Amino acid sequence: MSKLERFSYSGLESYKKCPAQFKIRYIDNVRKPDEGIEAFMGKRVHETLEHLYKEVNSSKLPFIDYILDFFKSTWNEHWHGRIAIAKRGERKEDYIRLGEDCVARFYRINQPFSENVEGIELELDFMLDNDPEYRMKGIIDRLDHDGNGQFQIHDYKTGKRTMDQRTADLDGQLALYQIALQQQNENVNHVELVWHFIRYGIEVRSKRTKEQLDLLTQKLKKRIDEIRLKEQQGGEFPAKPMILCNWCYYWEECPAKQGTNPFIRNGV
Ligand code: SF4
């Protein structure tokens, strides 16, 4: 039986970037406790913003100090010994400060958080073309709804890279979440896709036509078919060495690498 029953957008993108990494992670199911400090920091910022909106939804507007304390406590609670810093010269403290800056900037720009929030960290389980052969999963950071069919799908980014308008107009992840939203709700009249580049306080917005969503569906189905065919027939999942190898935890399993990743230093 195939191990690939449900796909995520990030999983399908990882197949495009490096099929070997996809196979190690999703077919051979190799799981490691290691994670990069950028991803660790991003998760803690997401948790903090989730907590902030939960407080607001229960009619409390927390002070910024309380929210920053929450960030510090979730950081300490989750910290573990396998968090890596791939960039030379950077320290754990730099990332704590960066995370605090992200939270404080988001708070300053978005207070008093009066959006009509329908869901936070909303888990999605849906199908492409309503076909159970193409089951997908995903998480929407925040879904806003004005009550009259106008939705906004929000995504929080804490990384260094931003997106220009053209890249946002072509991005597949939030468009895929729009497909899920339309599949699961009858009253969707309009959907806006919103990225928050929290490190810089920048927002980028985009929308999709039905034709664009159909094209995306077909593209992802084709990729899933290709992966399944290779998996069933023992096809090749080639390694594609690139700069992102420095952040990859699968050097021991990778056919193109030897030993452990020398760029990864323990962040403790
Ligand atoms: S080390 Fe590089 S080539 Fe090897 S699996 Fe990871 S990303 Fe792919």
mmCIF file of C-alpha atoms and ligand atoms in Angstrom:
data_model
loop_
_atom_site.group_PDB
_atom_site.id
_atom_site.type_symbol
_atom_site.label_atom_id
_atom_site.label_comp_id
_atom_site.label_asym_id
_atom_site.label_seq_id
_atom_site.Cartn_x
_atom_site.Cartn_y
_atom_site.Cartn_z
ATOM 1 C CA MET A 1 0.000 0.000 0.000
ATOM 2 C CA SER A 2 1.198 3.482 -0.796
ATOM 3 C CA LYS A 3 2.460 5.520 2.133
ATOM 4 C CA LEU A 4 1.341 8.609 0.272
ATOM 5 C CA GLU A 5 -2.305 9.027 1.145
ATOM 6 C CA ARG A 6 -2.438 12.735 1.896
ATOM 7 C CA PHE A 7 -0.198 15.387 0.401
ATOM 8 C CA SER A 8 0.686 18.860 1.561
ATOM 9 C CA TYR A 9 1.677 21.781 -0.618
ATOM 10 C CA SER A 10 5.081 22.009 1.074
ATOM 11 C CA GLY A 11 5.635 18.267 0.528
ATOM 12 C CA LEU A 12 4.860 18.599 -3.182
ATOM 13 C CA GLU A 13 7.156 21.618 -3.433
ATOM 14 C CA SER A 14 9.958 19.682 -1.743
ATOM 15 C CA TYR A 15 9.564 16.990 -4.425
ATOM 16 C CA LYS A 16 10.085 19.667 -7.076
ATOM 17 C CA LYS A 17 13.195 21.047 -5.363
ATOM 18 C CA CYS A 18 14.806 17.721 -4.427
ATOM 19 C CA PRO A 19 13.062 14.404 -5.156
ATOM 20 C CA ALA A 20 15.584 12.576 -2.934
ATOM 21 C CA GLN A 21 14.657 14.701 0.068
ATOM 22 C CA PHE A 22 10.966 14.079 -0.623
ATOM 23 C CA LYS A 23 11.523 10.323 -0.745
ATOM 24 C CA ILE A 24 13.556 10.264 2.476
ATOM 25 C CA ARG A 25 10.999 12.390 4.321
ATOM 26 C CA TYR A 26 7.648 11.211 2.970
ATOM 27 C CA ILE A 27 8.164 7.697 1.567
ATOM 28 C CA ASP A 28 10.961 6.272 3.732
ATOM 29 C CA ASN A 29 9.402 8.232 6.577
ATOM 30 C CA VAL A 30 12.708 9.219 8.172
ATOM 31 C CA ARG A 31 11.897 11.608 11.005
ATOM 32 C CA LYS A 32 14.544 13.534 12.900
ATOM 33 C CA PRO A 33 14.248 15.734 15.943
ATOM 34 C CA ASP A 34 16.503 18.343 14.309
ATOM 35 C CA GLU A 35 15.138 21.657 13.160
ATOM 36 C CA GLY A 36 16.612 24.964 12.087
ATOM 37 C CA ILE A 37 16.426 27.910 14.425
ATOM 38 C CA GLU A 38 14.636 30.032 11.782
ATOM 39 C CA ALA A 39 11.802 27.462 11.613
ATOM 40 C CA PHE A 40 11.781 27.133 15.415
ATOM 41 C CA MET A 41 11.465 30.905 15.795
ATOM 42 C CA GLY A 42 8.701 31.014 13.150
ATOM 43 C CA LYS A 43 6.662 28.386 15.031
ATOM 44 C CA ARG A 44 6.926 30.350 18.293
ATOM 45 C CA VAL A 45 5.805 33.575 16.565
ATOM 46 C CA HIS A 46 2.836 31.697 15.032
ATOM 47 C CA GLU A 47 1.869 30.326 18.460
ATOM 48 C CA THR A 48 2.118 33.794 19.973
ATOM 49 C CA LEU A 49 -0.125 35.360 17.310
ATOM 50 C CA GLU A 50 -2.578 32.484 17.689
ATOM 51 C CA HIS A 51 -2.703 33.163 21.420
ATOM 52 C CA LEU A 52 -3.125 36.891 20.813
ATOM 53 C CA TYR A 53 -6.175 36.377 18.576
ATOM 54 C CA LYS A 54 -7.687 33.851 20.988
ATOM 55 C CA GLU A 55 -7.441 36.445 23.745
ATOM 56 C CA VAL A 56 -9.015 39.084 21.494
ATOM 57 C CA ASN A 57 -11.800 36.650 20.518
ATOM 58 C CA SER A 58 -12.619 36.226 24.181
ATOM 59 C CA SER A 59 -12.995 40.021 24.422
ATOM 60 C CA LYS A 60 -9.620 40.740 26.012
ATOM 61 C CA LEU A 61 -7.083 43.054 24.433
ATOM 62 C CA PRO A 62 -3.804 41.961 25.985
ATOM 63 C CA PHE A 63 -0.949 44.424 26.524
ATOM 64 C CA ILE A 64 2.150 44.024 24.397
ATOM 65 C CA ASP A 65 4.210 43.080 27.503
ATOM 66 C CA TYR A 66 1.900 40.151 28.183
ATOM 67 C CA ILE A 67 2.217 38.976 24.563
ATOM 68 C CA LEU A 68 6.012 39.263 24.624
ATOM 69 C CA ASP A 69 6.080 37.285 27.884
ATOM 70 C CA PHE A 70 4.004 34.613 26.159
ATOM 71 C CA PHE A 71 6.537 34.502 23.309
ATOM 72 C CA LYS A 72 9.427 34.055 25.760
ATOM 73 C CA SER A 73 7.646 31.336 27.708
ATOM 74 C CA THR A 74 6.664 29.343 24.603
ATOM 75 C CA TRP A 75 10.276 29.690 23.366
ATOM 76 C CA ASN A 76 11.658 28.308 26.635
ATOM 77 C CA GLU A 77 9.033 25.592 26.877
ATOM 78 C CA HIS A 78 9.795 24.210 23.402
ATOM 79 C CA TRP A 79 13.563 24.712 23.261
ATOM 80 C CA HIS A 80 15.476 21.446 22.822
ATOM 81 C CA GLY A 81 19.001 20.265 22.132
ATOM 82 C CA ARG A 82 18.668 19.573 18.394
ATOM 83 C CA ILE A 83 18.025 23.085 17.137
ATOM 84 C CA ALA A 84 20.596 24.111 14.592
ATOM 85 C CA ILE A 85 22.016 27.450 13.532
ATOM 86 C CA ALA A 86 23.281 27.106 9.969
ATOM 87 C CA LYS A 87 24.486 30.693 9.598
ATOM 88 C CA ARG A 88 27.956 31.409 10.936
ATOM 89 C CA GLY A 89 28.236 34.175 13.488
ATOM 90 C CA GLU A 90 24.596 34.049 14.587
ATOM 91 C CA ARG A 91 23.496 33.077 18.089
ATOM 92 C CA LYS A 92 20.358 31.875 19.833
ATOM 93 C CA GLU A 93 19.913 35.323 21.441
ATOM 94 C CA ASP A 94 19.817 36.985 18.009
ATOM 95 C CA TYR A 95 16.808 34.861 17.089
ATOM 96 C CA ILE A 96 15.019 35.482 20.393
ATOM 97 C CA ARG A 97 15.363 39.212 19.744
ATOM 98 C CA LEU A 98 14.250 38.784 16.129
ATOM 99 C CA GLY A 99 11.156 36.854 17.246
ATOM 100 C CA GLU A 100 10.326 39.547 19.814
ATOM 101 C CA ASP A 101 10.734 42.234 17.163
ATOM 102 C CA CYS A 102 8.381 40.329 14.845
ATOM 103 C CA VAL A 103 5.710 40.018 17.537
ATOM 104 C CA ALA A 104 6.048 43.657 18.640
ATOM 105 C CA ARG A 105 5.905 44.943 15.051
ATOM 106 C CA PHE A 106 2.837 42.853 14.251
ATOM 107 C CA TYR A 107 1.147 44.080 17.418
ATOM 108 C CA ARG A 108 1.915 47.737 16.679
ATOM 109 C CA ILE A 109 0.680 47.570 13.084
ATOM 110 C CA ASN A 110 -2.451 45.484 13.655
ATOM 111 C CA GLN A 111 -3.852 46.623 16.995
ATOM 112 C CA PRO A 112 -6.710 46.688 18.068
ATOM 113 C CA PHE A 113 -7.153 43.418 16.043
ATOM 114 C CA SER A 114 -10.707 44.205 15.002
ATOM 115 C CA GLU A 115 -10.758 41.843 12.006
ATOM 116 C CA ASN A 116 -13.657 39.389 11.711
ATOM 117 C CA VAL A 117 -11.636 36.285 12.494
ATOM 118 C CA GLU A 118 -13.355 33.024 11.642
ATOM 119 C CA GLY A 119 -10.495 30.641 12.335
ATOM 120 C CA ILE A 120 -6.920 30.523 13.620
ATOM 121 C CA GLU A 121 -4.490 27.731 12.699
ATOM 122 C CA LEU A 122 -7.326 26.113 10.787
ATOM 123 C CA GLU A 123 -6.595 22.520 9.756
ATOM 124 C CA LEU A 124 -7.706 21.563 6.262
ATOM 125 C CA ASP A 125 -8.477 18.121 4.897
ATOM 126 C CA PHE A 126 -9.749 18.262 1.341
ATOM 127 C CA MET A 127 -9.529 16.749 -2.142
ATOM 128 C CA LEU A 128 -8.423 18.010 -5.514
ATOM 129 C CA ASP A 129 -11.331 17.882 -7.977
ATOM 130 C CA ASN A 130 -13.390 16.244 -5.191
ATOM 131 C CA ASP A 131 -11.479 13.059 -5.968
ATOM 132 C CA PRO A 132 -10.538 10.941 -2.900
ATOM 133 C CA GLU A 133 -7.443 9.759 -4.796
ATOM 134 C CA TYR A 134 -6.054 13.273 -4.332
ATOM 135 C CA ARG A 135 -6.422 14.014 -0.646
ATOM 136 C CA MET A 136 -4.620 17.078 0.629
ATOM 137 C CA LYS A 137 -3.949 18.700 3.969
ATOM 138 C CA GLY A 138 -2.912 22.155 5.081
ATOM 139 C CA ILE A 139 -3.170 24.783 7.796
ATOM 140 C CA ILE A 140 -4.481 28.314 7.338
ATOM 141 C CA ASP A 141 -2.770 30.685 9.784
ATOM 142 C CA ARG A 142 -5.829 32.925 9.980
ATOM 143 C CA LEU A 143 -9.138 33.057 8.128
ATOM 144 C CA ASP A 144 -11.211 36.235 8.185
ATOM 145 C CA HIS A 145 -14.837 36.407 7.025
ATOM 146 C CA ASP A 146 -17.128 39.426 6.927
ATOM 147 C CA GLY A 147 -20.214 37.205 7.294
ATOM 148 C CA ASN A 148 -21.312 37.890 3.705
ATOM 149 C CA GLY A 149 -19.061 35.577 1.736
ATOM 150 C CA GLN A 150 -15.978 37.851 1.628
ATOM 151 C CA PHE A 151 -13.024 35.833 2.921
ATOM 152 C CA GLN A 152 -9.356 36.577 3.508
ATOM 153 C CA ILE A 153 -6.769 33.827 3.880
ATOM 154 C CA HIS A 154 -3.817 35.132 5.910
ATOM 155 C CA ASP A 155 -0.336 33.679 6.059
ATOM 156 C CA TYR A 156 2.405 34.772 8.467
ATOM 157 C CA LYS A 157 5.995 34.700 7.238
ATOM 158 C CA THR A 158 8.915 35.304 9.574
ATOM 159 C CA GLY A 159 11.702 34.486 7.125
ATOM 160 C CA LYS A 160 14.124 36.877 5.505
ATOM 161 C CA ARG A 161 12.639 36.672 2.044
ATOM 162 C CA THR A 162 9.624 38.674 0.961
ATOM 163 C CA MET A 163 7.525 38.239 -2.187
ATOM 164 C CA ASP A 164 6.945 40.811 -4.871
ATOM 165 C CA GLN A 165 3.474 41.154 -6.368
ATOM 166 C CA ARG A 166 4.276 38.956 -9.360
ATOM 167 C CA THR A 167 5.526 36.105 -7.159
ATOM 168 C CA ALA A 168 2.473 36.395 -4.900
ATOM 169 C CA ASP A 169 0.197 36.283 -7.949
ATOM 170 C CA LEU A 170 1.819 32.984 -8.953
ATOM 171 C CA ASP A 171 2.145 31.391 -5.500
ATOM 172 C CA GLY A 172 0.332 28.092 -5.096
ATOM 173 C CA GLN A 173 -0.002 27.562 -1.350
ATOM 174 C CA LEU A 174 -2.689 30.063 -0.416
ATOM 175 C CA ALA A 175 -4.403 29.452 -3.767
ATOM 176 C CA LEU A 176 -4.626 25.798 -2.780
ATOM 177 C CA TYR A 177 -6.193 26.817 0.528
ATOM 178 C CA GLN A 178 -8.726 28.844 -1.454
ATOM 179 C CA ILE A 179 -9.632 25.634 -3.319
ATOM 180 C CA ALA A 180 -10.201 23.952 0.067
ATOM 181 C CA LEU A 181 -12.258 26.868 1.353
ATOM 182 C CA GLN A 182 -14.512 26.873 -1.697
ATOM 183 C CA GLN A 183 -14.924 23.123 -1.475
ATOM 184 C CA GLN A 184 -16.007 23.267 2.148
ATOM 185 C CA ASN A 185 -18.207 26.391 2.114
ATOM 186 C CA GLU A 186 -21.150 27.245 -0.100
ATOM 187 C CA ASN A 187 -21.225 30.973 0.500
ATOM 188 C CA VAL A 188 -17.770 31.989 -0.767
ATOM 189 C CA ASN A 189 -18.221 35.081 -2.967
ATOM 190 C CA HIS A 190 -14.756 36.563 -2.897
ATOM 191 C CA VAL A 191 -11.388 35.457 -1.544
ATOM 192 C CA GLU A 192 -8.332 37.579 -0.945
ATOM 193 C CA LEU A 193 -4.950 36.012 -0.220
ATOM 194 C CA VAL A 194 -2.830 37.998 2.257
ATOM 195 C CA TRP A 195 0.799 37.418 3.211
ATOM 196 C CA HIS A 196 2.266 39.177 6.243
ATOM 197 C CA PHE A 197 6.051 39.502 6.087
ATOM 198 C CA ILE A 198 6.254 40.147 9.776
ATOM 199 C CA ARG A 199 9.967 40.859 9.980
ATOM 200 C CA TYR A 200 9.453 43.976 7.865
ATOM 201 C CA GLY A 201 5.806 44.839 8.566
ATOM 202 C CA ILE A 202 4.941 44.337 4.883
ATOM 203 C CA GLU A 203 1.649 42.947 3.543
ATOM 204 C CA VAL A 204 1.175 41.555 0.036
ATOM 205 C CA ARG A 205 -2.304 40.755 -1.335
ATOM 206 C CA SER A 206 -3.477 38.754 -4.305
ATOM 207 C CA LYS A 207 -6.469 36.941 -5.728
ATOM 208 C CA ARG A 208 -7.123 34.091 -8.124
ATOM 209 C CA THR A 209 -9.497 33.424 -11.006
ATOM 210 C CA LYS A 210 -11.352 30.136 -11.374
ATOM 211 C CA GLU A 211 -9.130 29.297 -14.363
ATOM 212 C CA GLN A 212 -5.978 29.805 -12.286
ATOM 213 C CA LEU A 213 -7.339 27.533 -9.553
ATOM 214 C CA ASP A 214 -8.242 24.870 -12.125
ATOM 215 C CA LEU A 215 -4.739 25.051 -13.603
ATOM 216 C CA LEU A 216 -3.177 24.679 -10.162
ATOM 217 C CA THR A 217 -5.385 21.666 -9.429
ATOM 218 C CA GLN A 218 -4.298 19.960 -12.648
ATOM 219 C CA LYS A 219 -0.626 20.770 -12.034
ATOM 220 C CA LEU A 220 -0.680 19.293 -8.527
ATOM 221 C CA LYS A 221 -2.615 16.205 -9.649
ATOM 222 C CA LYS A 222 -0.002 15.624 -12.338
ATOM 223 C CA ARG A 223 2.799 15.867 -9.773
ATOM 224 C CA ILE A 224 1.001 13.450 -7.448
ATOM 225 C CA ASP A 225 0.540 10.995 -10.350
ATOM 226 C CA GLU A 226 4.242 11.235 -11.185
ATOM 227 C CA ILE A 227 5.281 10.590 -7.570
ATOM 228 C CA ARG A 228 2.892 7.653 -7.182
ATOM 229 C CA LEU A 229 4.052 6.084 -10.431
ATOM 230 C CA LYS A 230 7.698 6.300 -9.362
ATOM 231 C CA GLU A 231 6.875 4.946 -5.936
ATOM 232 C CA GLN A 232 4.977 1.968 -7.369
ATOM 233 C CA GLN A 233 7.510 1.184 -10.099
ATOM 234 C CA GLY A 234 10.642 1.827 -8.054
ATOM 235 C CA GLY A 235 11.539 4.886 -10.165
ATOM 236 C CA GLU A 236 14.369 7.221 -9.357
ATOM 237 C CA PHE A 237 14.092 10.108 -6.900
ATOM 238 C CA PRO A 238 17.289 11.972 -7.790
ATOM 239 C CA ALA A 239 19.188 14.205 -5.367
ATOM 240 C CA LYS A 240 19.495 17.809 -6.506
ATOM 241 C CA PRO A 241 22.317 19.442 -4.551
ATOM 242 C CA MET A 242 21.737 23.174 -4.021
ATOM 243 C CA ILE A 243 22.342 25.914 -1.488
ATOM 244 C CA LEU A 244 19.391 24.643 0.607
ATOM 245 C CA CYS A 245 21.415 21.465 1.311
ATOM 246 C CA ASN A 246 23.036 23.551 4.080
ATOM 247 C CA TRP A 247 19.676 23.464 5.870
ATOM 248 C CA CYS A 248 18.932 19.797 5.109
ATOM 249 C CA TYR A 249 19.030 17.212 7.910
ATOM 250 C CA TYR A 250 19.210 14.206 5.611
ATOM 251 C CA TRP A 251 22.873 14.171 4.622
ATOM 252 C CA GLU A 252 23.293 10.691 6.155
ATOM 253 C CA GLU A 253 20.503 9.350 3.931
ATOM 254 C CA CYS A 254 21.232 11.483 0.836
ATOM 255 C CA PRO A 255 22.962 9.676 -2.084
ATOM 256 C CA ALA A 256 24.779 12.908 -3.046
ATOM 257 C CA LYS A 257 26.293 13.647 0.391
ATOM 258 C CA GLN A 258 28.578 12.001 2.882
ATOM 259 C CA GLY A 259 28.619 12.187 6.661
ATOM 260 C CA THR A 260 26.614 14.685 8.646
ATOM 261 C CA ASN A 261 25.789 18.201 7.535
ATOM 262 C CA PRO A 262 28.817 20.333 8.539
ATOM 263 C CA PHE A 263 26.828 23.573 8.324
ATOM 264 C CA ILE A 264 24.594 22.566 11.201
ATOM 265 C CA ARG A 265 25.748 23.664 14.621
ATOM 266 C CA ASN A 266 23.814 22.980 17.734
ATOM 267 C CA GLY A 267 22.239 26.225 18.933
ATOM 268 C CA VAL A 268 22.422 25.538 22.673
HETATM 269 S S1 SF4 B 1 21.304 17.181 1.125
HETATM 270 FE FE1 SF4 B 1 20.613 18.370 -0.647
HETATM 271 S S2 SF4 B 1 20.563 16.889 -2.321
HETATM 272 FE FE2 SF4 B 1 20.610 15.717 -0.412
HETATM 273 S S3 SF4 B 1 18.492 15.324 0.126
HETATM 274 FE FE3 SF4 B 1 19.064 17.186 1.185
HETATM 275 S S4 SF4 B 1 18.447 18.832 -0.230
HETATM 276 FE FE4 SF4 B 1 18.519 16.946 -1.431
#
